[in-house]
XYZ file of N, CA and C in Angstrom:
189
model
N 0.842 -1.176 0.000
C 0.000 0.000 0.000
C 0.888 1.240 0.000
N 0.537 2.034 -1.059
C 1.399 3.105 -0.931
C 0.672 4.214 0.174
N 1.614 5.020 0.904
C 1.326 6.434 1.906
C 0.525 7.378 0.825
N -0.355 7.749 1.890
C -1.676 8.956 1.725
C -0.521 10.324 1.218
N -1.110 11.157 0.783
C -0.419 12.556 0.756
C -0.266 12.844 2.193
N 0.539 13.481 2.795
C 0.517 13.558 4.130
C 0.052 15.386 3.913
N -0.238 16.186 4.599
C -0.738 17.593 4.543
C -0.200 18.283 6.163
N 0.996 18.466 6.680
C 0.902 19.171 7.834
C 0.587 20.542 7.986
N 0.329 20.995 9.228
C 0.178 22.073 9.055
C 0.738 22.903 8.694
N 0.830 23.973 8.166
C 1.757 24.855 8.168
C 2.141 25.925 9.653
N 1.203 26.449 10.116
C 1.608 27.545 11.666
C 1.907 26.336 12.763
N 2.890 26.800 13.655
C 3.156 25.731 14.812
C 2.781 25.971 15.830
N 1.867 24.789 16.662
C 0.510 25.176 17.269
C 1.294 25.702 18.536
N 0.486 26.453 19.721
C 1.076 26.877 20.407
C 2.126 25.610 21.756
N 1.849 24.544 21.357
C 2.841 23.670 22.103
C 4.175 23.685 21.551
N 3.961 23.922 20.284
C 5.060 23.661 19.139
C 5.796 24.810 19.682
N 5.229 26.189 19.607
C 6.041 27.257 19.902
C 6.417 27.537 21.197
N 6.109 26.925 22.555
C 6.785 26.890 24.107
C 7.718 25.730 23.869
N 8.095 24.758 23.029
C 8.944 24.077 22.470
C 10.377 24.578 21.633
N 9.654 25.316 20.684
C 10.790 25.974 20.239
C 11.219 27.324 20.086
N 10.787 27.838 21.414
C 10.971 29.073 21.627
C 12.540 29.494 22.340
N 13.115 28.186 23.342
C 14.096 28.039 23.769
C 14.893 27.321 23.465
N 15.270 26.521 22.584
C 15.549 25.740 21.900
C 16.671 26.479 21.176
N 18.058 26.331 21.566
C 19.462 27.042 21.179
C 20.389 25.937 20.077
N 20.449 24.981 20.480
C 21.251 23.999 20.041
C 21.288 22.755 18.719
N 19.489 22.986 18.604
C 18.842 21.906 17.770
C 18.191 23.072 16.815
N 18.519 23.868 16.491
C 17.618 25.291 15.552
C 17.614 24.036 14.523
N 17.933 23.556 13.961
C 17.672 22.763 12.703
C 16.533 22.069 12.450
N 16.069 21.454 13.669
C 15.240 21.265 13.611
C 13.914 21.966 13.733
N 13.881 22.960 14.463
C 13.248 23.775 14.280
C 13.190 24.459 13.144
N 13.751 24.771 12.355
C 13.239 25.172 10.888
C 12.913 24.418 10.256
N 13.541 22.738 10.298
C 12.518 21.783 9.699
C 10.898 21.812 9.746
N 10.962 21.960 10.721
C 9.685 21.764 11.191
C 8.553 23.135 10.895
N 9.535 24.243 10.666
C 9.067 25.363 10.389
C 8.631 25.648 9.192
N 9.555 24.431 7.819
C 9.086 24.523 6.117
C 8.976 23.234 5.791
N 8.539 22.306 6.722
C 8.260 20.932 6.755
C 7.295 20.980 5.482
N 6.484 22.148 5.262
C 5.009 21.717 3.978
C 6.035 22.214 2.659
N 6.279 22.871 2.749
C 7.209 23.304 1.428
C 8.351 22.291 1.021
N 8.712 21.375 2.096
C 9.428 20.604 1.823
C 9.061 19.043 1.291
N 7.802 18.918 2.114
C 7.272 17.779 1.388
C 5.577 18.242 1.023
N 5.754 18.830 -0.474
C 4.658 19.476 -1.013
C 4.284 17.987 -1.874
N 2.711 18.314 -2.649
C 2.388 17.334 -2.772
C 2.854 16.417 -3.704
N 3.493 16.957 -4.861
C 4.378 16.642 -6.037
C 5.566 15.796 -5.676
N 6.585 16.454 -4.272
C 7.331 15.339 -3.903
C 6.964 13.998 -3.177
N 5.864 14.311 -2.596
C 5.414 13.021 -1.749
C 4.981 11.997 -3.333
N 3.920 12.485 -3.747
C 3.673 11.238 -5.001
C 4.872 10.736 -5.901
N 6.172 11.739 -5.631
C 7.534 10.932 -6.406
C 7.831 10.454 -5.191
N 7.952 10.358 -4.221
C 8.149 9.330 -2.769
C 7.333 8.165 -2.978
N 6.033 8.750 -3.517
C 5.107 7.092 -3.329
C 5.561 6.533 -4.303
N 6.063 6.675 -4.731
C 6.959 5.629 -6.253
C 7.540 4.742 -5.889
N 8.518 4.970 -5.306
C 9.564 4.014 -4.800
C 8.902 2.744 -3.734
N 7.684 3.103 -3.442
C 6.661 2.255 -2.395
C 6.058 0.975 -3.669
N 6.625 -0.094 -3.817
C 5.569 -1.345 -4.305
C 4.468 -1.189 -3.458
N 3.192 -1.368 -4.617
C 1.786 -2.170 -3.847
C 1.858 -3.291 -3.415
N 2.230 -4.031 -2.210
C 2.002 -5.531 -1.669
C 1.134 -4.951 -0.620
N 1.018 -6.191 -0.207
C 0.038 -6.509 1.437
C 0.666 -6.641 2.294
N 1.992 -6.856 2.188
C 3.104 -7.419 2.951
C 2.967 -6.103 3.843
N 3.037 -6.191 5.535
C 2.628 -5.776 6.790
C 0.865 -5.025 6.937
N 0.504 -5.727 6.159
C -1.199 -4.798 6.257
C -1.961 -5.955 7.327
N -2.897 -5.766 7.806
C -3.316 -6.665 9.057
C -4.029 -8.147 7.854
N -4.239 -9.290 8.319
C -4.993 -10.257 7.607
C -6.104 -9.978 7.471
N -6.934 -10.380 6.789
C -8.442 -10.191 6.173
C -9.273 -11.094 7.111
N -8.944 -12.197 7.967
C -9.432 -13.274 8.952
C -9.406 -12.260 10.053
């Protein structure tokens, strides 16, 4: 099964921002997280789902 489009948000909710408001050492991640949608817009995710074969292989049994 290939992955859904994923859609995050774009603004970082206010947990996100008492998180990375102090946050000195790891800024990287924090800007990840800051152009996380621009980075996986929808065009790159469906060239991501490419590389995904359709099997069943880990999907739950039908029993």
């Amino acid at each position: 099964m290939r992955p859904l489009i994923w859609e995050p948000p774009i603004e970082l909710s206010s947990k996100e921002e008492k998180v990375a408001k102090p946050i000195r050492k790891a800024k990287l991640f924090v800007f990840l997280r800051q152009v996380r949608h621009e980075l996986f817009d929808p065009d790159f995710q469906r060239e991501l789902a490419t590389v995904f074969k359709d099997s069943s292989v880990g999907l739950p049994s039908p029993y």
